[in-house]
XYZ file of C-alpha atoms in Angstrom:
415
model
C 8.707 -11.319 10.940
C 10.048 -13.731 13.851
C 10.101 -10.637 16.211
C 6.650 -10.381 15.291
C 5.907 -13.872 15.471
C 7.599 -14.128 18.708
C 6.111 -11.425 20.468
C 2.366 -12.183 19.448
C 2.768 -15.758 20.937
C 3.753 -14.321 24.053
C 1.109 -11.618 24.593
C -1.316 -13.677 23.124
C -0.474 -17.503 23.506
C -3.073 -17.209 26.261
C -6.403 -16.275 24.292
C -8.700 -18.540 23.953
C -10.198 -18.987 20.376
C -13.295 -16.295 20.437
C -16.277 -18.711 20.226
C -18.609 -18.047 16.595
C -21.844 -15.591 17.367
C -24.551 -17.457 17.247
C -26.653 -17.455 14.218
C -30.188 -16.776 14.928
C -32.179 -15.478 11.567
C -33.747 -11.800 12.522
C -36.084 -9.876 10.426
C -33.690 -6.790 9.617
C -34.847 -3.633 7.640
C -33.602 -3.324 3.729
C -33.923 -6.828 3.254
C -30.236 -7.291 4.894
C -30.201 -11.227 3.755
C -28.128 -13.261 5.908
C -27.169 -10.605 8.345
C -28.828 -11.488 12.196
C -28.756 -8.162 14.725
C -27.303 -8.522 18.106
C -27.110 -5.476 19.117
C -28.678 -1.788 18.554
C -27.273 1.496 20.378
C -28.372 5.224 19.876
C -28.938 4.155 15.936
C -25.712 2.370 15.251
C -26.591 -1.169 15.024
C -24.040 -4.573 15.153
C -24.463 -7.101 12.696
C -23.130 -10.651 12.531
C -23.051 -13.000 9.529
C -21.135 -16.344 9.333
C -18.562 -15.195 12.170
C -17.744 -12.275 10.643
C -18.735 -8.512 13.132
C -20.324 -5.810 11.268
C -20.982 -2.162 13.037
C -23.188 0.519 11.159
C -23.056 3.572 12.893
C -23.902 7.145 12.000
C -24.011 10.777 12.676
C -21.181 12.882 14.071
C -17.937 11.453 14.366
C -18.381 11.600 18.267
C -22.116 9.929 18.144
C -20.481 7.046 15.533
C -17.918 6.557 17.886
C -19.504 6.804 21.023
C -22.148 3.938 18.777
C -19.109 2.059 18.320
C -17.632 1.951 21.747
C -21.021 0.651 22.722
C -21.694 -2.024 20.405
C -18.079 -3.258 20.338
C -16.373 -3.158 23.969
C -16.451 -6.665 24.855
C -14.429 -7.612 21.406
C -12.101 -4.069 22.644
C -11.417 -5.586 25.582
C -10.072 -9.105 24.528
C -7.668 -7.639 22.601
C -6.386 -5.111 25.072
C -5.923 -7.503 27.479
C -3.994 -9.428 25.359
C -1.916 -6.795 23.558
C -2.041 -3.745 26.417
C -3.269 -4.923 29.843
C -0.071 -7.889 29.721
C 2.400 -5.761 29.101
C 1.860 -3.428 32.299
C 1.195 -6.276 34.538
C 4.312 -7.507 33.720
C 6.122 -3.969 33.515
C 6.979 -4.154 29.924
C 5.051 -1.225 29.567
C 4.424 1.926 31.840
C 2.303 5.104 31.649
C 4.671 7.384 30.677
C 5.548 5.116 27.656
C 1.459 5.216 26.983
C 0.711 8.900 27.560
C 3.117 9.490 24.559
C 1.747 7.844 22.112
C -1.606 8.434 23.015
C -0.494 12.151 23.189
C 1.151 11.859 19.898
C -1.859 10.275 17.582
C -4.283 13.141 19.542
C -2.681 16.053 19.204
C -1.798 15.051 15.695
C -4.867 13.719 14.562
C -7.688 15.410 12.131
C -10.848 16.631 14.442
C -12.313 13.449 12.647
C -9.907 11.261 14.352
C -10.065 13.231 18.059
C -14.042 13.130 17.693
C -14.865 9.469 16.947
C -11.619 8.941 19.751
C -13.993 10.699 22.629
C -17.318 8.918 21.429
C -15.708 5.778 21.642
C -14.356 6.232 25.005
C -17.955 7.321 25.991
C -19.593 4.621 24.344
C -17.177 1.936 25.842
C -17.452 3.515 29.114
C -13.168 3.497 28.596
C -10.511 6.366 29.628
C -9.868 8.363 26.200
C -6.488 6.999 26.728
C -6.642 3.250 26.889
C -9.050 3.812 23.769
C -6.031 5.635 22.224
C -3.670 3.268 23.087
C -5.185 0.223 21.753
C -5.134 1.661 18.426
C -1.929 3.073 18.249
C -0.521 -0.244 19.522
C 0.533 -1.343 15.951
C 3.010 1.430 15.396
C 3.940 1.533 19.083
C 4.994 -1.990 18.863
C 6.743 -1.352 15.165
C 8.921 1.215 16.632
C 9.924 -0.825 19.722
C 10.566 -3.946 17.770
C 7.903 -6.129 19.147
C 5.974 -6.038 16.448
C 8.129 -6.354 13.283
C 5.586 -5.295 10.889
C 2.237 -5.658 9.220
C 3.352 -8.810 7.454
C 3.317 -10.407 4.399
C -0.337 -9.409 2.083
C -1.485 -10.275 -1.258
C -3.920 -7.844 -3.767
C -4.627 -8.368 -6.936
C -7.310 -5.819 -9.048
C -8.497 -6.503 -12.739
C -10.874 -3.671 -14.521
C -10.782 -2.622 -18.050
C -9.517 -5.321 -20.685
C -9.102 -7.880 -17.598
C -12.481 -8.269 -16.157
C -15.595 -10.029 -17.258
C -17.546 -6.202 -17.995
C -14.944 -3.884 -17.615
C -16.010 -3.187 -14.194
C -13.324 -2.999 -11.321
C -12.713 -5.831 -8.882
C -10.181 -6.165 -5.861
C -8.826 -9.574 -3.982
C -7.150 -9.016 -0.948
C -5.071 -11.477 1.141
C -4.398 -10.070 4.723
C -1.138 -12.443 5.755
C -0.251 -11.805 9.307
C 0.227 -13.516 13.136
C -1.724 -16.994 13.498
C -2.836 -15.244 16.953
C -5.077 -12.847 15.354
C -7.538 -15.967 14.208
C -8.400 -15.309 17.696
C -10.170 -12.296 17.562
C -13.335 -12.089 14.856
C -13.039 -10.015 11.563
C -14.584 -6.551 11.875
C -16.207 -4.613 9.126
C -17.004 -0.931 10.028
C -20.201 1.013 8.080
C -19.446 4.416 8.823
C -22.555 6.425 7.654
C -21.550 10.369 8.354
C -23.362 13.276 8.505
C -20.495 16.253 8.388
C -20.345 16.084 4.053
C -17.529 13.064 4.383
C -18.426 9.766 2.411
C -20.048 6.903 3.649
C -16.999 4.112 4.279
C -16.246 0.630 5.240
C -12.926 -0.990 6.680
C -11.971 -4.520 7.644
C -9.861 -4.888 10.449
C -10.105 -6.034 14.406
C -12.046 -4.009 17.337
C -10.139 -0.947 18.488
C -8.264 -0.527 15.790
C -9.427 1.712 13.088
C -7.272 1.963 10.702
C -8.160 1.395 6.808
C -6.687 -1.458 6.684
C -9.005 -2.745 4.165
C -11.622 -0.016 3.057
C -13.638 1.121 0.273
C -16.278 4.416 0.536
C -19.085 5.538 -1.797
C -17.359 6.926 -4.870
C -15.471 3.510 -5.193
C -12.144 4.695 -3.840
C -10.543 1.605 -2.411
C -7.142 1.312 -0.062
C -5.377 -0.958 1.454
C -2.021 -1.562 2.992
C 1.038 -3.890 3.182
C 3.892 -3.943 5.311
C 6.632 -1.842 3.753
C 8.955 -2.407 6.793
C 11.644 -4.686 4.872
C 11.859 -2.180 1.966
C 11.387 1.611 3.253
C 12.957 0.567 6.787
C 11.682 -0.048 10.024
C 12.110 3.803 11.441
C 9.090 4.830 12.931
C 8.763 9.211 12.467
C 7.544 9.546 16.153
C 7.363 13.148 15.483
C 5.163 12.657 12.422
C 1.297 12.398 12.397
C 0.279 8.540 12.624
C -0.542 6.971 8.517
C -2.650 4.563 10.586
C -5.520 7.762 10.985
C -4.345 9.372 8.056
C -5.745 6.636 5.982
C -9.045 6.881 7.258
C -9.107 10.896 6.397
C -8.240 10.024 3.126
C -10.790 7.116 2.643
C -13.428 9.491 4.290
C -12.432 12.867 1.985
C -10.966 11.339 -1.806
C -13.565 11.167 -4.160
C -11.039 9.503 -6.911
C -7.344 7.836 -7.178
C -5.977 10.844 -8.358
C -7.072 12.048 -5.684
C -5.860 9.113 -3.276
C -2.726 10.052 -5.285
C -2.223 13.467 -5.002
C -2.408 13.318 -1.039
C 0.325 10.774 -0.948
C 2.117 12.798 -2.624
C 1.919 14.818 0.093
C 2.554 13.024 2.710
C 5.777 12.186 4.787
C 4.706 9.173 6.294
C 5.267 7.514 9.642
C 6.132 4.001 8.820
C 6.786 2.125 5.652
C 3.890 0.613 3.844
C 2.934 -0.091 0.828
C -0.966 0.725 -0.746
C -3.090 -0.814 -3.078
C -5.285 2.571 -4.248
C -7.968 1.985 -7.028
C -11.392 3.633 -8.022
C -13.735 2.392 -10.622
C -11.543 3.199 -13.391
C -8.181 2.878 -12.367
C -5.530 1.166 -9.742
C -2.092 1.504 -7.935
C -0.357 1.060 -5.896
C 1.792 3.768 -3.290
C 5.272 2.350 -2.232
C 5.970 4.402 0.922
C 9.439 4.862 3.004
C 9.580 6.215 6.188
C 13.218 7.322 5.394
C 12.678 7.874 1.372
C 9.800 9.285 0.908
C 6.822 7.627 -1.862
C 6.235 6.393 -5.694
C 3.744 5.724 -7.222
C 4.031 2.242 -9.258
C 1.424 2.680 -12.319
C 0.185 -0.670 -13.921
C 1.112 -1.122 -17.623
C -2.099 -2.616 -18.573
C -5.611 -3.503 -16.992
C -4.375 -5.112 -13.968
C -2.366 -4.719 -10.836
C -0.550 -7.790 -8.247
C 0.471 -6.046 -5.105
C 2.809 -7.545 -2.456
C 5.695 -6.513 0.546
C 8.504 -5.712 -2.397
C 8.969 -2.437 -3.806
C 8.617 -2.445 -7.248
C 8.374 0.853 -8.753
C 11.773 1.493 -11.056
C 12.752 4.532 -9.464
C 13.624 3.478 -6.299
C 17.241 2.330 -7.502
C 16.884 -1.372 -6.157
C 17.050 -4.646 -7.479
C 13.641 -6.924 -6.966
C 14.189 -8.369 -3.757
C 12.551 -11.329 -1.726
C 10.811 -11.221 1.406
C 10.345 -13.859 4.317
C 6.818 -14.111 3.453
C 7.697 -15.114 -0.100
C 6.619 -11.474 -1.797
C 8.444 -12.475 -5.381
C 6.822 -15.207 -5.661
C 3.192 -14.304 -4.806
C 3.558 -11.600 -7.005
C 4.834 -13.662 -10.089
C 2.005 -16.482 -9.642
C -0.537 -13.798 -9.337
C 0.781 -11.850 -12.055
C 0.642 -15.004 -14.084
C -3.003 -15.968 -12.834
C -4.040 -13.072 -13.673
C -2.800 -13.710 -17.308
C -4.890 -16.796 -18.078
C -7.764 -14.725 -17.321
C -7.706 -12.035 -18.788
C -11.360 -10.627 -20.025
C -12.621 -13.341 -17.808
C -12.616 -11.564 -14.567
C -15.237 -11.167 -11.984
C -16.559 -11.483 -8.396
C -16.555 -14.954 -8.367
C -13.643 -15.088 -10.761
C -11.532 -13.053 -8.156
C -12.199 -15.294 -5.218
C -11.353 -18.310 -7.029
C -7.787 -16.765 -7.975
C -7.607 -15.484 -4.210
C -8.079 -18.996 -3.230
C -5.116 -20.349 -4.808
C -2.846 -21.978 -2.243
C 0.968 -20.806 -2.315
C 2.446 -24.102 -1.177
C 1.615 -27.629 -1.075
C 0.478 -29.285 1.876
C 4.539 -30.768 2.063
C 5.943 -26.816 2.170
C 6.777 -27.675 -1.776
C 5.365 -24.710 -4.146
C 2.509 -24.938 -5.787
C 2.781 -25.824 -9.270
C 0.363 -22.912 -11.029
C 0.332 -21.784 -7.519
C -1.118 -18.423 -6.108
C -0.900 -16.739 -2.896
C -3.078 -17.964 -0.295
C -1.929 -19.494 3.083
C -4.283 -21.511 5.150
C -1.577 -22.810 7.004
C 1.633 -21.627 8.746
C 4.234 -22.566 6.252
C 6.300 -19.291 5.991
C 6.628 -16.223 7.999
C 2.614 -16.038 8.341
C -0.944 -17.071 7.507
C -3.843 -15.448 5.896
C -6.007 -14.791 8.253
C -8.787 -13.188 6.225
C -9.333 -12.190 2.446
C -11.660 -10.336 0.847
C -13.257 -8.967 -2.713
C -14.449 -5.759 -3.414
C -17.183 -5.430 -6.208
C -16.557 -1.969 -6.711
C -19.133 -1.411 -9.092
C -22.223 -2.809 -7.320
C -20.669 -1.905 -3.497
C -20.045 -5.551 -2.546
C -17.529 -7.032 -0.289
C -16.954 -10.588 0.425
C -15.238 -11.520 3.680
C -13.289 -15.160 4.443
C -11.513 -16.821 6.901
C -9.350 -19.541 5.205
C -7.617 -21.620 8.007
C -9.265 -24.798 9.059
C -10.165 -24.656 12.425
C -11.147 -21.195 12.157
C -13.082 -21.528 8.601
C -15.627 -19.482 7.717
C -16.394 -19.456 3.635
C -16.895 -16.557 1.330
C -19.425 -14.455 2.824
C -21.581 -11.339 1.095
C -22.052 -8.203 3.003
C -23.720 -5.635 0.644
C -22.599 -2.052 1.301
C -24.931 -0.358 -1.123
C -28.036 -1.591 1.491
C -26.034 -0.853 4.423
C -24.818 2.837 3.466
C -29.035 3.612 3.070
């Protein structure tokens, strides 16, 4: 986490804070309440609500990328400035380095991932490979040891027994770098037309990964660093997880489903996934060296941090830097007091929970959140997922970056 830590401050220490969208009220189709259009392109269409970036695009993977690359090239570029364009100006980084990673996530990727690649670079008006690049930077940096891992995150999902109407809800802490407050929030609509299913993913522009995402049928993912548990060996000769989670957000109609292809996979990097439908949640511990397991909940609800927990593994429970044990215990115990009495709002009032005190002392009947810097990270966004009625609910908990919980209904987007 330092290495991480360290090396963000550097390549970013010299962003300025991305100033809030302004919020002008538009008349949008579908009644899309507190959404305002900024921008339209070739039918893909960029929302904005409360801070937060929202891209709809559709059609091909090529025309939803190429509607992408469009909408979202100014955000693209801040970032690859600060994570890409530094780095070769001050020859930390050359082209042969880049070529072989972008090589590596092309010629391994699904025609999905090589399609909506090419639209974006058209849309953008980039070279295929600096498009490449910037979102293959995350496992690039993971395997050179500048960027330590995905850090320390937080779920939590209650259905069954535990929630309000048996219905299935999902809070998500994303802990990571304070420099990421930087850059807005994204929340990609993908609305396809080649059979896949309708998805959305939270995450920053130019990078595509699922690292947050939910599609149609209610098949939720998400992921948490795995780095301290399954190692830090990155499979360079292995396809990239990063894409591979969007195939399998884009093709699983179930979490058996979501299942049985992790079970199939030998993956890239450690990480660990939350995986849930309607019905049912888990959550993947995966090992670049050791393969995966599956960790099955023993009742109606699931806590999900950076430890591996599954009994199989042969380890002992071990901390993290990011405080892992005990997020999952308060959460755990959280989610105890409530059972039966979980919901939407329910879930974003246990998300909210702080971790610490404001003297670095724990919480007393604490939870998980961190507004402030206090460990090895901060959360720099959370959200809920209404599974049941295709809601999600974005926020930005720091201070000087605050923006509250914020409603961005899928079911009206996906029409």
């Amino acid at each position: 986490m330092k290495n991480l830590k360290s090396y963000l401050s550097i390549v970013l220490g010299f962003i300025f804070s991305f100033n809030a969208i302004a919020q002008n009220p538009v008349d949008v189709e579908n009644n899309l309440s507190d959404l305002n259009l900024k921008k339209e392109y070739k039918g893909g269409k960029l929302y904005e609500a409360n801070g937060f970036l929202i891209p709809v695009i559709e059609g091909s993977n090529e025309e939803m990328g190429e509607q992408y690359g469009a909408l979202m090239k100014d955000e693209m570029q801040k970032i690859y400035d600060a994570l890409v364009k530094k780095e070769i100006e001050e020859g930390k980084l050359d082209q042969e380095t880049i070529q072989f990673w972008t090589d590596r996530a092309y010629g391994s990727g699904s025609l999905r991932t090589k399609q909506f690649y090419e639209g974006v670079a058209k849309g953008a008006d980039w070279s295929l490979t600096d498009v490449i690049f910037l979102d293959q930077v995350m496992e690039f940096g993971i395997y050179y040891g500048k960027l330590h891992s995905f850090a320390g995150c937080t779920s939590i999902a209650s259905w069954g027994e535990q929630s309000k109407d048996g219905e299935m809800y999902i809070g998500r802490n994303m802990d990571w770098s304070e420099s990421f407050l930087n850059f807005p929030t994204v929340l990609t609509v993908r609305k396809p037309n080649d059979g896949s299913y309708k998805m959305a993913t939270t995450g920053w522009a130019g990078m595509y990964a699922a690292f947050t995402a939910m599609n149609e049928k209610g098949v939720y993912l998400d992921v948490h660093d795995g780095t301290s548990m399954g190692g830090s060996l990155v499979y360079k000769e292995r396809p990239s997880i990063l894409n591979t989670m969007v195939d399998i957000v884009s093709e699983s109609p179930s979490l058996e489903a979501v299942k049985a292809r992790f079970n199939g996979i030998n993956n890239s990097v450690s990480i660990i996934f939350t995986i849930a439908d309607s019905n049912s949640a888990a959550s993947v511990e995966a090992s670049s060296l050791a393969g995966n397991r599956v960790r099955t909940p023993k009742n109606d609800a699931l806590t999900v941090v950076n430890t591996f927990l599954a009994d199989d593994w042969g380890l002992g429970t071990r901390e993290t830097v990011s405080n892992s044990l005990r997020r999952y215990s308060n959460m755990q115990d959280r989610l105890a007091e409530t059972k039966g009495q979980v919901d939407a709002q329910m879930t974003k009032d246990l998300m909210d929970i702080r971790l610490f005190n404001e003297d670095d002392s724990f919480k007393e009947n604490g939870g998980c959140t961190k507004p402030e810097l206090q460990d090895a990270d901060i959360t720099v966004y959370q959200t809920v997922f209404d599974i049941h009625n295709q809601k999600v609910y974005l926020k930005v908990p720091v201070a000087e970056y605050f923006a509250d919980w914020t409603e961005i209904n899928l079911n009206e987007l996906w029409k």
